[in-house]
mmCIF file of C-alpha atoms in Angstrom:
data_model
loop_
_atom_site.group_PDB
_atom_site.id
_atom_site.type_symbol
_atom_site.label_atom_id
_atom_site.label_comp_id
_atom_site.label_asym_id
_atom_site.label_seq_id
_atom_site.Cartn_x
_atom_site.Cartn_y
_atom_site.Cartn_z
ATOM 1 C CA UNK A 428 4.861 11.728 -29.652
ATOM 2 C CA UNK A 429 2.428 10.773 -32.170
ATOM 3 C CA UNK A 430 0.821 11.822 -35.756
ATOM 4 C CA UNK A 431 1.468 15.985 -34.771
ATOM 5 C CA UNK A 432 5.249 15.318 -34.249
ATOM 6 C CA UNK A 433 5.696 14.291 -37.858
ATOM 7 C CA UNK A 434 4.281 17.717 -38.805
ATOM 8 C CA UNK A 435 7.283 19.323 -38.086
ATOM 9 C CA UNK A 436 9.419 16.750 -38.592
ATOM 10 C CA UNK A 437 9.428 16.516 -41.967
ATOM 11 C CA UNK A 438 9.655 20.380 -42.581
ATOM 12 C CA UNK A 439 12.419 21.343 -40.142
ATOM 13 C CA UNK A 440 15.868 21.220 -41.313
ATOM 14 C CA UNK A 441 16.917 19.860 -37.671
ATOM 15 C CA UNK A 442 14.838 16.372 -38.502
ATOM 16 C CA UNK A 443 17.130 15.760 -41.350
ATOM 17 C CA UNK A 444 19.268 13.017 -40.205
ATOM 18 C CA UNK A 445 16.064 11.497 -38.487
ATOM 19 C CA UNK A 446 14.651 11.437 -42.433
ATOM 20 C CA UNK A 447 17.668 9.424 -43.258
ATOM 21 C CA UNK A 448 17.265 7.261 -40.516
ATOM 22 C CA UNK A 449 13.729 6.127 -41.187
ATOM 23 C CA UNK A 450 13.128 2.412 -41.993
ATOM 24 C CA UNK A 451 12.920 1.517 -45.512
ATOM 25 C CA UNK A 452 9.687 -0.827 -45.405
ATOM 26 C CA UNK A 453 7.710 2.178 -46.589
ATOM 27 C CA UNK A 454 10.096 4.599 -48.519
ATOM 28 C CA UNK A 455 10.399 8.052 -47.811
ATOM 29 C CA UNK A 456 8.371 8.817 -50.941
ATOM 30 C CA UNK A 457 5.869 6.594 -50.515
ATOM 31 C CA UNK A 458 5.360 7.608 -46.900
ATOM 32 C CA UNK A 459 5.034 11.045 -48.067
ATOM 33 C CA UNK A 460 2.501 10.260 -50.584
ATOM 34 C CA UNK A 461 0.496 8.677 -47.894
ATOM 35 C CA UNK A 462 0.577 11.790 -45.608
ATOM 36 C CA UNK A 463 -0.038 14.131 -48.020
ATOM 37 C CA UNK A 464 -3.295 12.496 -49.735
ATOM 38 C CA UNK A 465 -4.759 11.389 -46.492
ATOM 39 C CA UNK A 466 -4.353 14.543 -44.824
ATOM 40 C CA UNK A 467 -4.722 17.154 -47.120
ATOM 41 C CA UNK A 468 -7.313 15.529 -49.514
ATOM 42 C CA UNK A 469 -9.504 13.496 -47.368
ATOM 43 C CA UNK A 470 -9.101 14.502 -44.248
ATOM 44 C CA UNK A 471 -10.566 18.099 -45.913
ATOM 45 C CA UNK A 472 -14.104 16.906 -47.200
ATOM 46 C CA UNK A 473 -14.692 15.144 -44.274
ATOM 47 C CA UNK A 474 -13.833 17.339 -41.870
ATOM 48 C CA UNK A 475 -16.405 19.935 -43.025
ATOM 49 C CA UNK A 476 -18.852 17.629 -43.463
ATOM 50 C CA UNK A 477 -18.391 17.018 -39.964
ATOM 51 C CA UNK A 478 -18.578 20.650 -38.957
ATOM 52 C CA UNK A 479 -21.730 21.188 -40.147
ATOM 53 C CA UNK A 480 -23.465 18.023 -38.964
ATOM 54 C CA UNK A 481 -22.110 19.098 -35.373
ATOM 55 C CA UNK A 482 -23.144 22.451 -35.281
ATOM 56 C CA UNK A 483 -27.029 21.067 -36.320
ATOM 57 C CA UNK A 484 -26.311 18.648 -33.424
ATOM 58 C CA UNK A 485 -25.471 21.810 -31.026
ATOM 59 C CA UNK A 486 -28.940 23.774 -32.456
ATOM 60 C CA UNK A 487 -30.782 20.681 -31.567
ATOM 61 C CA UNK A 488 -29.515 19.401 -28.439
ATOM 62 C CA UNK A 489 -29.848 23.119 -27.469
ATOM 63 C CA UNK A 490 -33.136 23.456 -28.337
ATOM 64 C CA UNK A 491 -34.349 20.155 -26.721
ATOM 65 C CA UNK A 492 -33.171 21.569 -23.326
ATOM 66 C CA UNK A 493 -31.131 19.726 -20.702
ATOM 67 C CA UNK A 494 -33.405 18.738 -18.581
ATOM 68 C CA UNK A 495 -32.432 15.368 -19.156
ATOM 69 C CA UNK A 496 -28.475 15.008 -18.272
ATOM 70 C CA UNK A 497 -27.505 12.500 -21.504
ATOM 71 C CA UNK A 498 -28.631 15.745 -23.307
ATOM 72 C CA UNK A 499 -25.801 17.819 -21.687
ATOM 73 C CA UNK A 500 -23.402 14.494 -22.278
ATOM 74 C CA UNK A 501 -24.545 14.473 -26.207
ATOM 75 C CA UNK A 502 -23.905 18.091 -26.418
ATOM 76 C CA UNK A 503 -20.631 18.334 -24.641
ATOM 77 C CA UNK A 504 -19.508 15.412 -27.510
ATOM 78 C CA UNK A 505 -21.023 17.953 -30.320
ATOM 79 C CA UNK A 506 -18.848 20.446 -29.077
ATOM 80 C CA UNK A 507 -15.353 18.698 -28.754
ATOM 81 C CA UNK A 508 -16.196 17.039 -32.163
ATOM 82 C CA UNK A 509 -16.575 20.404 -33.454
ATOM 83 C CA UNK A 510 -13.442 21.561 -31.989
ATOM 84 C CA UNK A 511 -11.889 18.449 -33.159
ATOM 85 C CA UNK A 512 -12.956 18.934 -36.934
ATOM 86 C CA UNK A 513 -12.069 22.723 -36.671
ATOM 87 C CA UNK A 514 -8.343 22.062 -35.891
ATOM 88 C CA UNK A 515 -8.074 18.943 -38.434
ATOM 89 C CA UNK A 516 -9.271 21.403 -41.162
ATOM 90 C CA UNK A 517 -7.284 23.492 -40.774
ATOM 91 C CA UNK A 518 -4.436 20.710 -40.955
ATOM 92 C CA UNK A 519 -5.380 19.525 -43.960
ATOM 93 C CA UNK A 520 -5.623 23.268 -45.709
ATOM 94 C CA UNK A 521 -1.946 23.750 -44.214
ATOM 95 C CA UNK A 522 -0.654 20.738 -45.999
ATOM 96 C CA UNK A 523 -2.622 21.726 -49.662
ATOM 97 C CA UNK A 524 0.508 22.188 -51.889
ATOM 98 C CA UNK A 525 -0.875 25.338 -53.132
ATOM 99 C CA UNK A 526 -1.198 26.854 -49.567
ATOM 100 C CA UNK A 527 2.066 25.133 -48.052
ATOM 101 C CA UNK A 528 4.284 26.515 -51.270
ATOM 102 C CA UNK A 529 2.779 29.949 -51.621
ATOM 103 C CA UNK A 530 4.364 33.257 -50.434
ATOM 104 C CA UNK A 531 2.916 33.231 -46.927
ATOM 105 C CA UNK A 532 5.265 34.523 -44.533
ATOM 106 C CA UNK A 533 5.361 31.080 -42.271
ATOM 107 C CA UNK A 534 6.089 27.288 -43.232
ATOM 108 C CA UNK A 535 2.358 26.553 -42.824
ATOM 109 C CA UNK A 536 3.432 22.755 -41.302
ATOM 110 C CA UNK A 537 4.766 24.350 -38.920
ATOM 111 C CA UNK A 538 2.181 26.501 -37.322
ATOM 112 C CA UNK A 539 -0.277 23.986 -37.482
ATOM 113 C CA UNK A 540 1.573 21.738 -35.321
ATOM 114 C CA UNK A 541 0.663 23.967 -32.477
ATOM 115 C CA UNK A 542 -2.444 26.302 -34.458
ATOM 116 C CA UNK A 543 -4.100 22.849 -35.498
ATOM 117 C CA UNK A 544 -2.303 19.497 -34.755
ATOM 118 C CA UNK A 545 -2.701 19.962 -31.037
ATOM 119 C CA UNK A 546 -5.819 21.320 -30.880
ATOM 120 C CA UNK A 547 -6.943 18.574 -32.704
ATOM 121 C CA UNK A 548 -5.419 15.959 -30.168
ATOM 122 C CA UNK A 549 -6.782 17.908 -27.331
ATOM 123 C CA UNK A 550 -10.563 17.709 -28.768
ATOM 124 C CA UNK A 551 -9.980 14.052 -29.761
ATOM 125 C CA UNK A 552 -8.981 13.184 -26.313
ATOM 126 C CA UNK A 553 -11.944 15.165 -24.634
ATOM 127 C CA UNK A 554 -14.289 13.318 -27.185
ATOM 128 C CA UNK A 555 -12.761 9.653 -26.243
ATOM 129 C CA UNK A 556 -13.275 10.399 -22.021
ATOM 130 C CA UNK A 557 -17.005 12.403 -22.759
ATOM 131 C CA UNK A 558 -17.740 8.936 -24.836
ATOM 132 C CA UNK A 559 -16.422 6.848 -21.666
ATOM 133 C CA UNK A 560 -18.583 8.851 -19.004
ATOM 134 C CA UNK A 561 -21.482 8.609 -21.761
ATOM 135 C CA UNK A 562 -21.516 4.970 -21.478
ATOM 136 C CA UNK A 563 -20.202 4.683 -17.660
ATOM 137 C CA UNK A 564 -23.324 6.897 -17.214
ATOM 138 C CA UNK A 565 -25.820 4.763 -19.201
ATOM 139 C CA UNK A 566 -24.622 1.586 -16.962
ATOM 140 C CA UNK A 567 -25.832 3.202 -14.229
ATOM 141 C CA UNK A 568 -29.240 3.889 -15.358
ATOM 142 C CA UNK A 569 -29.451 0.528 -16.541
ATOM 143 C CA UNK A 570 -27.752 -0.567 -12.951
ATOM 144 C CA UNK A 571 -29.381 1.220 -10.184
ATOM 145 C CA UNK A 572 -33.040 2.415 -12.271
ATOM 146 C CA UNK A 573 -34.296 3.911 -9.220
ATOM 147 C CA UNK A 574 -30.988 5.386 -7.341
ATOM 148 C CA UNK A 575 -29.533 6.897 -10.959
ATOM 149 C CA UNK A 576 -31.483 10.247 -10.624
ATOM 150 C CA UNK A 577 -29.953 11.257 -7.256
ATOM 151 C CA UNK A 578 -26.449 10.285 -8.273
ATOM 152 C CA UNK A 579 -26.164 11.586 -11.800
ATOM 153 C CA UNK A 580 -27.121 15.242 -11.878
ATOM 154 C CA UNK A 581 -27.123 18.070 -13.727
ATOM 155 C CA UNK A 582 -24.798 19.722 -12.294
ATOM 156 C CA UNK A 583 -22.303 16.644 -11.414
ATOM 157 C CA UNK A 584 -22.786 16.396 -15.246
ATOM 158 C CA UNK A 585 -21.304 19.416 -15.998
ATOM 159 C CA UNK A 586 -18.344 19.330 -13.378
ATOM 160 C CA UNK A 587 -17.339 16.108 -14.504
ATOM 161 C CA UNK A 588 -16.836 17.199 -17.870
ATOM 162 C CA UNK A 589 -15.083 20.188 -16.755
ATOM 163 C CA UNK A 590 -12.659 17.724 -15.223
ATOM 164 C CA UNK A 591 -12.057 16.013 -18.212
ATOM 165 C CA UNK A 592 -11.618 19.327 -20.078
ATOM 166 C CA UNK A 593 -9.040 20.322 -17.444
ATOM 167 C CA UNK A 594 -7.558 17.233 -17.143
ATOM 168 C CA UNK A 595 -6.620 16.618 -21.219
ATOM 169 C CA UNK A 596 -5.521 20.521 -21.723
ATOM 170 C CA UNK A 597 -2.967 20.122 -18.252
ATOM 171 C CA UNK A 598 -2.179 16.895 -20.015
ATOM 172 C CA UNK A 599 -0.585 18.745 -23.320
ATOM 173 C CA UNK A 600 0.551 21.874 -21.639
ATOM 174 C CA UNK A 601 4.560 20.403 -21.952
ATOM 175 C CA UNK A 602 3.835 20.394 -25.978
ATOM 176 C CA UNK A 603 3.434 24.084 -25.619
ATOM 177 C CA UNK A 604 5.510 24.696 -23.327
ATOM 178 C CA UNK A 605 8.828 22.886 -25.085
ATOM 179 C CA UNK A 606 7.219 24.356 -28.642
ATOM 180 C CA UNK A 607 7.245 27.850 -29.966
ATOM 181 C CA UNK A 608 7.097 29.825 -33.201
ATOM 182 C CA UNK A 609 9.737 32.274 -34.330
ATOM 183 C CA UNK A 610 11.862 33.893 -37.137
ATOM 184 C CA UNK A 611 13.751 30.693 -38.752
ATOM 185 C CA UNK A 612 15.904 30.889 -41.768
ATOM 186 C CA UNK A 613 15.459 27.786 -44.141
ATOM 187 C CA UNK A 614 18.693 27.216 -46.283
ATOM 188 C CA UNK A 615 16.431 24.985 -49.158
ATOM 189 C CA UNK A 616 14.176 27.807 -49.171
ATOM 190 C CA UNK A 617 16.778 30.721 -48.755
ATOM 191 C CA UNK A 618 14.303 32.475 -46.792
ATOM 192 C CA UNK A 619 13.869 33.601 -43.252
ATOM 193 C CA UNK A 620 10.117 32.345 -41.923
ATOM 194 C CA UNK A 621 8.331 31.944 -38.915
ATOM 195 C CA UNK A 622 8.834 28.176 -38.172
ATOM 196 C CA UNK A 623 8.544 26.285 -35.448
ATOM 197 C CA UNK A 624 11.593 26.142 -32.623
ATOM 198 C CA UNK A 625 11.981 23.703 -29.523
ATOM 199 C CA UNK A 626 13.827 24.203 -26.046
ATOM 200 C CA UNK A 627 16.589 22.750 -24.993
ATOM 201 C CA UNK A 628 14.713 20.665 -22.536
ATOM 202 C CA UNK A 629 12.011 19.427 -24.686
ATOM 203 C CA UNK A 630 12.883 15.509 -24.582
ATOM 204 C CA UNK A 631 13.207 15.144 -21.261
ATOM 205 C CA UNK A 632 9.611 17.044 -20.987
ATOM 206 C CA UNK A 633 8.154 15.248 -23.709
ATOM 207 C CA UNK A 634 8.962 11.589 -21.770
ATOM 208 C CA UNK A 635 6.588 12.531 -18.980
ATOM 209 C CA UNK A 636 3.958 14.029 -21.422
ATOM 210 C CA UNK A 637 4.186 10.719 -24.015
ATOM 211 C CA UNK A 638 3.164 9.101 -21.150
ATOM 212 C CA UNK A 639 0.278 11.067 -20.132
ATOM 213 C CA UNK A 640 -0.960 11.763 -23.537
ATOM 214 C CA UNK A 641 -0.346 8.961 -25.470
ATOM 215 C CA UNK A 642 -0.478 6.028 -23.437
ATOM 216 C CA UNK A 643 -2.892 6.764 -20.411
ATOM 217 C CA UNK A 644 -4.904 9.356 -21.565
ATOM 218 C CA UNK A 645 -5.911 7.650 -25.121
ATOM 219 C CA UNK A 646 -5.985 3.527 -23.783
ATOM 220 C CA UNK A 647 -7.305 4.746 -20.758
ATOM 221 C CA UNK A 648 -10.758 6.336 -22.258
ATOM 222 C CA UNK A 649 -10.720 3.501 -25.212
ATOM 223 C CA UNK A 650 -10.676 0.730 -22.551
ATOM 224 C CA UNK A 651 -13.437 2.584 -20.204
ATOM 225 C CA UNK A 652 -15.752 2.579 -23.256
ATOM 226 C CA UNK A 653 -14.864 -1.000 -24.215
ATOM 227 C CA UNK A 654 -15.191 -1.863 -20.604
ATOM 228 C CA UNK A 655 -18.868 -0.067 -20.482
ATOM 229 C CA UNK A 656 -20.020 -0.967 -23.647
ATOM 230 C CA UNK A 657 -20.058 -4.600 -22.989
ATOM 231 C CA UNK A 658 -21.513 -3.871 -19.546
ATOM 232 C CA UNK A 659 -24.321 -1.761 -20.997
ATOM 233 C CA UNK A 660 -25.111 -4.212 -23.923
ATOM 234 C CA UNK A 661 -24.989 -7.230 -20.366
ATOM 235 C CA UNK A 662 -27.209 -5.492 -18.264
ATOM 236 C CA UNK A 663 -29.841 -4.403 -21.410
ATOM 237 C CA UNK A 664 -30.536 -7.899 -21.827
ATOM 238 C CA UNK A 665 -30.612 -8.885 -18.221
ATOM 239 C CA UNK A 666 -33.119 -6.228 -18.116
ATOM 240 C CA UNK A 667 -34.967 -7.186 -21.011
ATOM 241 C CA UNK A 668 -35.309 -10.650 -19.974
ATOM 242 C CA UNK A 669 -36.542 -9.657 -16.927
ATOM 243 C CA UNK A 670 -39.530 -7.622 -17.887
ATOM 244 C CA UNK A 671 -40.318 -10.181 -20.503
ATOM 245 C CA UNK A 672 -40.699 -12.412 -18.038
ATOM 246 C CA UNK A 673 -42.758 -10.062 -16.013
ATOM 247 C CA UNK A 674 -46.399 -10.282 -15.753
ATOM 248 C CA UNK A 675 -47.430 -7.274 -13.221
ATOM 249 C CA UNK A 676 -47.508 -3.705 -14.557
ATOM 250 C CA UNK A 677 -47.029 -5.201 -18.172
ATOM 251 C CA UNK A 678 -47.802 -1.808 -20.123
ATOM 252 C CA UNK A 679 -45.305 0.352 -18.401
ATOM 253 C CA UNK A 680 -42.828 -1.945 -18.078
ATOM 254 C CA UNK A 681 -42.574 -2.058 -21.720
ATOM 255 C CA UNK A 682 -43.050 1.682 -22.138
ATOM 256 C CA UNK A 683 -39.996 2.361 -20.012
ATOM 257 C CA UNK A 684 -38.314 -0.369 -21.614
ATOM 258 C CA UNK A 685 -38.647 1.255 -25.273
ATOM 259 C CA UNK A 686 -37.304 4.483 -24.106
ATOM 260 C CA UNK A 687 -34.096 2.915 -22.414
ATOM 261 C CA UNK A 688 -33.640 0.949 -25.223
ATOM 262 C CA UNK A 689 -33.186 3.432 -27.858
ATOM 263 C CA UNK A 690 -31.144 5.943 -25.463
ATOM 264 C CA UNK A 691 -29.085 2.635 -24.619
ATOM 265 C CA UNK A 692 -28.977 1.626 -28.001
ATOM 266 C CA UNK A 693 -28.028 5.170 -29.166
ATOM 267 C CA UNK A 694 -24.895 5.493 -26.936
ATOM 268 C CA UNK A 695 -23.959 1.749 -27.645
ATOM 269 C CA UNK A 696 -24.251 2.919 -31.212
ATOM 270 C CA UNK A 697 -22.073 6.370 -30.597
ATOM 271 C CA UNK A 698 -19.547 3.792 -28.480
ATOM 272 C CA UNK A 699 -19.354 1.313 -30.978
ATOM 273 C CA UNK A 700 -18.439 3.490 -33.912
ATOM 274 C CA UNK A 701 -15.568 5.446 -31.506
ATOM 275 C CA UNK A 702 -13.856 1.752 -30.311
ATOM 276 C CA UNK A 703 -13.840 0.576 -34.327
ATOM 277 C CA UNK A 704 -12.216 4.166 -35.464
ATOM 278 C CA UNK A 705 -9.995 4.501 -32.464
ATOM 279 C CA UNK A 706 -8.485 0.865 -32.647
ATOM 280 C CA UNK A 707 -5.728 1.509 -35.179
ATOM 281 C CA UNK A 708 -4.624 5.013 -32.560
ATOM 282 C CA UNK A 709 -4.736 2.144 -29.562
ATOM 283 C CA UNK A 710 -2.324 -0.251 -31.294
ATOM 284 C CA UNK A 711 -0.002 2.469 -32.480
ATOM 285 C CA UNK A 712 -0.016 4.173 -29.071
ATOM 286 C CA UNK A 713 1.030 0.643 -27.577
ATOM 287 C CA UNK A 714 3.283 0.198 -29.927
ATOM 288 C CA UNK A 715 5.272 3.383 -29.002
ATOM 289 C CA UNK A 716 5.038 2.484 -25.758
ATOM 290 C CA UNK A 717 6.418 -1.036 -26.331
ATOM 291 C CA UNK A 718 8.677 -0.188 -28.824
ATOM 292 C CA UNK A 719 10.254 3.663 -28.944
ATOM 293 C CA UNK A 720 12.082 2.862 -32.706
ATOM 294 C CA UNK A 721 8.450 2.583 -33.548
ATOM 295 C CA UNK A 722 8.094 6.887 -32.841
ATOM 296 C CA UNK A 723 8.232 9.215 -35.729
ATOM 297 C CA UNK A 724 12.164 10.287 -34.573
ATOM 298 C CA UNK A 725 12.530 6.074 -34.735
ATOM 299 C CA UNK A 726 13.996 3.396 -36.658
ATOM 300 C CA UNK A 727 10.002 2.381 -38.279
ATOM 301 C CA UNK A 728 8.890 5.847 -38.490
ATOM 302 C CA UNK A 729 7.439 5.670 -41.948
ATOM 303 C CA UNK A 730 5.250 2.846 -41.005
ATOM 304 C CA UNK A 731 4.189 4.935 -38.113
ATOM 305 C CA UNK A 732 3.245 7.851 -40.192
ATOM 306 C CA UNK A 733 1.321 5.688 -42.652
ATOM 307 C CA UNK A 734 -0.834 4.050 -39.947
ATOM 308 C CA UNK A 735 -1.104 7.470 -37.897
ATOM 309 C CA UNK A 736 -2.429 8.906 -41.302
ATOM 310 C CA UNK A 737 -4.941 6.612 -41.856
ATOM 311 C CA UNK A 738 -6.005 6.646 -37.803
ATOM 312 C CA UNK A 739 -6.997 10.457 -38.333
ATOM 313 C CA UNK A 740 -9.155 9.856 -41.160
ATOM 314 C CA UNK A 741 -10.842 7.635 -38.723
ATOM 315 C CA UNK A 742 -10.913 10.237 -35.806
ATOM 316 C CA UNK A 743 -12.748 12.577 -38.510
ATOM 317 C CA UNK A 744 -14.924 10.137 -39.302
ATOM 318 C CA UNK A 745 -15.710 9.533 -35.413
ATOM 319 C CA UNK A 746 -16.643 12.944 -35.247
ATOM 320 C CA UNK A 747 -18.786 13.072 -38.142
ATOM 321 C CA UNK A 748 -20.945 10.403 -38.367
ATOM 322 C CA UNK A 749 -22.828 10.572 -34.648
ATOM 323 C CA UNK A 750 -26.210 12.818 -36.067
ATOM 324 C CA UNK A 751 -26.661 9.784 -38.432
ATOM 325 C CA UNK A 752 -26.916 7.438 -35.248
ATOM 326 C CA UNK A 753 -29.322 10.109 -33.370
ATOM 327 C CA UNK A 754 -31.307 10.603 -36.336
ATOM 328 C CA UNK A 755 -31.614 6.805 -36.653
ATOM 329 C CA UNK A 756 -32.086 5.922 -32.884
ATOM 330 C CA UNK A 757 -34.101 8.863 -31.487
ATOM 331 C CA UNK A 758 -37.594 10.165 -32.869
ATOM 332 C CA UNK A 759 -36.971 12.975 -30.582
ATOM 333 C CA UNK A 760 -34.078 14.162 -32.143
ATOM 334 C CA UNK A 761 -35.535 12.968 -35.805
ATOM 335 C CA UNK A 762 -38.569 15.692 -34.623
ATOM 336 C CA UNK A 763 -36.579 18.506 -34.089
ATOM 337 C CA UNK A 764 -34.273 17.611 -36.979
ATOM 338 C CA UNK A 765 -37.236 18.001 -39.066
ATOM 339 C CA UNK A 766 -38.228 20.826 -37.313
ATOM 340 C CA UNK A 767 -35.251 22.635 -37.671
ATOM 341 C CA UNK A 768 -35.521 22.276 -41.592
ATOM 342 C CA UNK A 769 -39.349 23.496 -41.705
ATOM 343 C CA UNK A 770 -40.341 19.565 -42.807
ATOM 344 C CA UNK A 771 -43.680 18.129 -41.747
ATOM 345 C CA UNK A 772 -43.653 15.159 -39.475
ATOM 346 C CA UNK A 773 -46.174 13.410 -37.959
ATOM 347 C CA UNK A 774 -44.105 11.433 -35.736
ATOM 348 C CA UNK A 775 -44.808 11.319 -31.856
ATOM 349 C CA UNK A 776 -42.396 13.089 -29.552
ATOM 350 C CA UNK A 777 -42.101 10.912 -26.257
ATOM 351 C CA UNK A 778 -39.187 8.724 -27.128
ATOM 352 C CA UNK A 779 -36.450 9.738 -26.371
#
């Protein structure tokens, strides 16, 4: 299990042998200063931040139409980013010492493991696979120019990204099915809460899902959009060569070259920004994989829960920072950004 595990970890009284197991490289203190600050200070700011540049993403991409099918890719990415930021909010307000030590009638770490840690995976993993069939799709264009339009539809679009949707929710069903909330008295508390409780199954479930979740799942999309990336940025310049090169139909060659240019650029842009902030989640899921001590019940769980901190500040900055790269890269969506905001613009409206 990774970063969500720790959640309840540290605030259930049945982890407390596991807390004096941990490795020493990183004391306990330490570790916890990590979490805390990384979670439930930055994580915050950026997080809503984040919200708010995706929703203007969703008015825009909704208002452009999706006639063209990247559009429906781009907006499906808005959405789980959304989603994604949503959950890791409300993460960071459950771990705000005011909040976690007030009289609520819950331990607040504990709800959010399945109210807001989970969620957040789930919306992180949809946004690594959209990513990979964002970039698988923009080979293809690049590929097979004049076969793309009767393969990649509309509607194959939007059933392929109901797959992934189905596939990464199916994927973390065993979390919710070995995890529940009820009544739990808390001895250094002397109070009876809702907290979080496990079945008596849940590691032999939670085997099979670390498997799923946080080895396939994760490397898999990371390595498609590695994979795809490099192809995309290959075949651009193949392409660009070639119509360089090209004397016939000069003019509209370079015309169609522009426009797949910045839409190529664009998504190598999105791609390249999700393979730098998902790195450190690859090498920790490998690690887990390689190496179970290295799991937050393990023998180097501290350093775990140091680098898993630090990997979600990345996954909210993956989420946040995309309309910067469409603003940048597209004067179509620059136009309706500007649009949006009343601002005069000049700019022409045929690149997309």
């Amino acid at each position: 299990m990774d970063a969500v595990s720790f959640v309840v970890n540290i605030t259930t009284q049945a982890q407390a042998t596991v807390l004096n197991y941990r490795s020493k490289i990183i004391e306990d203190d330490l570790a916890e200063v990590f979490f805390l600050v990384n979670f439930a200070i930055i994580c915050g700011p950026i997080s809503f931040v984040g919200i708010v540049a995706n929703v203007i993403n969703i008015v825009i991409f909704v208002r452009q139409g999706f006639q063209d099918t990247v559009n429906i890719s781009f907006f499906s990415l808005a959405v789980s980013d959304l989603l994604s930021l949503v959950a890791l909010l409300w993460v960071s307000v459950c771990f705000v010492p005011p909040f976690r030590f007030s009289d609520i009638p819950f331990v607040s770490t504990d709800v959010q493991y399945l109210a807001g840690g989970w969620p957040h995976v789930v919306f992180a993993r949809i946004t690594g696979w959209v990513t990979a069939f964002v970039t698988i799709e923009r080979c293809l264009c690049i590929a097979l120019p004049l076969k793309v339009k009767t393969i990649i539809t509309g509607r194959r679009v939007v059933m392929c990204i109901a797959v992934i949707v189905l596939f990464v929710i199916a994927s973390v069903a065993p979390a919710y099915y070995t995890s529940r909330l009820a009544w739990v008295y808390f001895p250094q508390r002397n109070r009876t809460l809702i907290g979080l409780i496990f079945t008596p199954d849940r590691n032999e479930v939670e085997e099979v899902a670390f498997a799923i979740n946080s080895v396939f799942s994760p490397l898999g999309s990371f390595g498609a959009v590695v994979i795809s990336t490099v192809i995309l940025v290959v075949k651009l310049n193949e392409k660009t060569k070639w119509r360089q090169q090209s004397v016939a139909d000069k003019d509209k060659n370079a015309n169609i070259s522009t426009k797949e240019q910045k839409v190529v650029k664009m998504v190598v842009g999105i791609s390249t920004i999700f393979i730098v902030s998902f790195t450190p989640a690859a090498i920790i899921f490998s690690a887990m994989a390689m190496e179970p001590e290295f799991r937050v019940t393990g023998y180097y769980a501290n350093v775990n829960i140091v680098v898993v901190s630090i990997s979600f500040i990345l996954e909210a900055v993956n989420a946040s920072v995309n309309i910067i790269v469409y603003y940048k890269m597209s004067t179509r969506y620059r136009v309706a950004f500007l649009a949006l905001f009343s601002i005069n613009t000049s700019e022409t409206v045929f690149v997309s």
